[in-house]
Structures are given as structure tokens and as C-alpha cells.
């Protein structure tokens, strides 16, 4: 119920507001201003922040308030909540039916993807989040266009050290009619009469230009999705985020991400979707944004990113992390390691290039120190050995048979 409530419009897009409602239910529909401090401490919020959320709930018709001297008494509005909980029931019924239809398709499709952490049928999954995107002008109408969303799945599977659970991101495009040129990205079909995208052709969303356009618009507008489960961020820089109206190309061969090159003729970017998610700030996003803000030209600029929310491992607290990041795309760029290997194989002098690479690396490190500061190493090197050993065992258990 809490997860469903958190998706009901912008007024319940914040889990704090859901918690406030539940707190009021425990107080039997009555709370006064002198309880703000207690409620705020429980939510990790200040009294003004609690008051602001209460105002939003009041404006949405979910609570009512009256003054009693210097106090303000809040009560739940049963009629307003009745509509909310009816929506929750509809959502749960819809979600159950959708997952039943998708289950077989995902179980067959997921292990065949390079980025999926399991290469066998020995895994289970459950939904821990969902992001519904605005289809935008590229998607057409719901009847003839696309429904665009992201499933966040907690995937549990056996490893050499016991069961492991990863949260994976599965962008999906539901099409009422086949998407031209995207046959290789098709997950499967659900019988349809050709008018309902909910029951039609289901594609890996990163191959759908409408999905890419919607994702870029989140960043460009620094906007949140209508359900409040994802938000876009844009870096202030001299670089322009391209529009997905021109060439869109998905790169192949990546192990843990999916990258899409978007080029509108005036600007180009590589949009990277993190397929296996981590809670907290992604170092690639944090470091890239800091370097771009410092106008570091030695590395591609970071243009923007999208953060998302899902149910945490404890089943209650929300987990947040980065879902995708957009970088400046350098057409014709060459990999320094490949250049060095080629020079070694042909006996070509690489001294000047190596020095230039060292200078660029030193510049990047200096800019990072300026932007993020420095600190003494707090974890002795020996302490990381068990973690490294565990990762090696897990990787060998998953890939050793192919070596």
C-alpha cells in the first residue's frame, strides 16, 4: 500500500507525505502542531518541512485542518482517501496482471542479455520499482504510439558465497503496432487487436527513439516523472544536450550498461543506462559533473543524469540511485590503450603520446582535488582484500566454465 500511495500524483510523490498520512492514521485522524517535532524527528525532517508537506496534503483534499488557539488540528479526509485507496487497488490489480504476462518473456529474455548478472535459469525476481515516462511527441497517441516505462527488478541468484540480490533496470516500450527496424530488440508479443499498447509488441526501451527522447527531456527540463519516482538533472556547461530527432544508435558489446548515441546534427551525446543499479551516488556521475563544472576539457563533458527510487532491501525505506547519465560524444575518438598497443606492435615511438597522456591525467586529478577536496586514506589496504577475494570467487563461479 505504501508503494502504491507513493505513486498517486505529485502530492504523494514524496514518501514523507505517505508517512505523514500513516502517522495520522495511527493518531486516529487527529494531530496538533505540537506533534510536529515528534513527527519531524521520525521522518528526519524539520518542522517547516513537515508543515509544507501537510499543506500539500491539505490542498489535495487528503487532510483538513482547523485552528484551536495557537495550534492547528489536522484530520484525515475519508472521502479524499477513498479515491486514493481505490486507485491503489486498481494499480495492484493492473500490476499483477502485467507481471503475469511479462514473467515468461522476461525469464527467457533476461539471461540472454550481456548486462544481466545471471547466465542461467537459476534466478528469481520481484518488482521493487516502476517509472512511467511521458511518451512525448515521438510516441504518438496511446492507441497508436507507445507506453514507455522502466521496471526495476530485484534479482536473486545463487553464488559461491550464497544467494546474492541485484537490482536491475529494464526499460520497456509497449507498442500497439510493430516498431520499424527494431526486430532485434523485441522481447515478445502479447495478443492484441492493434489498438492497445498494453497488449502488443514489447521492446527493449533503449532501442525506441521515443523512449530516448522522453529520457533526454527529463534531463533537459530538470523535471520529475508524474509519479515522482525519477528526476532529471542538467549540468550547467557550454555543451548542449541533443534532441532525439536525428540519429539514435545503440552500442553493442557492453557488459554492464546499455549506451545509446544520440546525434541531432548540432550536438551529440552518449546516453548510458546503468543496468545493474547501486544505491547512492554513482562515481561516474559525481566525478563527471565535478570535472565539467570545473571546465575540464581533457575528458568528455557530463551533460546530465537521471536519479530513480525503488524499494530498499529492508522492504520499507526508499533506495535512491542513478539510472542513467549523458556524456558528450566525441565522434572519431581513439582509445589511448589501443593506440599504445598498436604502437608497441609496430615498433612506433610512443614517448610523446605517453607524456601527453600523463599530463592530461595529472590535470584531471588536480581538478578533482579542487572540486571535491582531498582526504587521507581511511581504510587500510589490507581491509579490502576479503571483498576483492569474494568478487573474484563470484566472477569465477559465473564465468569460469567458459574459460
PDB file of C-alpha atoms in Angstrom, residues 98 102 133 181 203 214 282 299 338 360 396:
ATOM      1  CA  UNK A  98       1.059  -7.052 -16.275  1.00  0.00           C
ATOM      2  CA  UNK A 102       5.666 -10.338 -18.735  1.00  0.00           C
ATOM      3  CA  UNK A 133       7.539   8.112 -18.742  1.00  0.00           C
ATOM      4  CA  UNK A 181      13.686  -1.648 -37.606  1.00  0.00           C
ATOM      5  CA  UNK A 203      10.619  -3.862 -26.902  1.00  0.00           C
ATOM      6  CA  UNK A 214      11.488  11.092 -23.114  1.00  0.00           C
ATOM      7  CA  UNK A 282      27.343   6.856  -8.847  1.00  0.00           C
ATOM      8  CA  UNK A 299      37.599  14.327 -20.585  1.00  0.00           C
ATOM      9  CA  UNK A 338      44.519   0.740 -28.245  1.00  0.00           C
ATOM     10  CA  UNK A 360      46.153  15.076 -19.073  1.00  0.00           C
ATOM     11  CA  UNK A 396      34.851 -17.233 -11.458  1.00  0.00           C
TER      12      UNK A 396
END
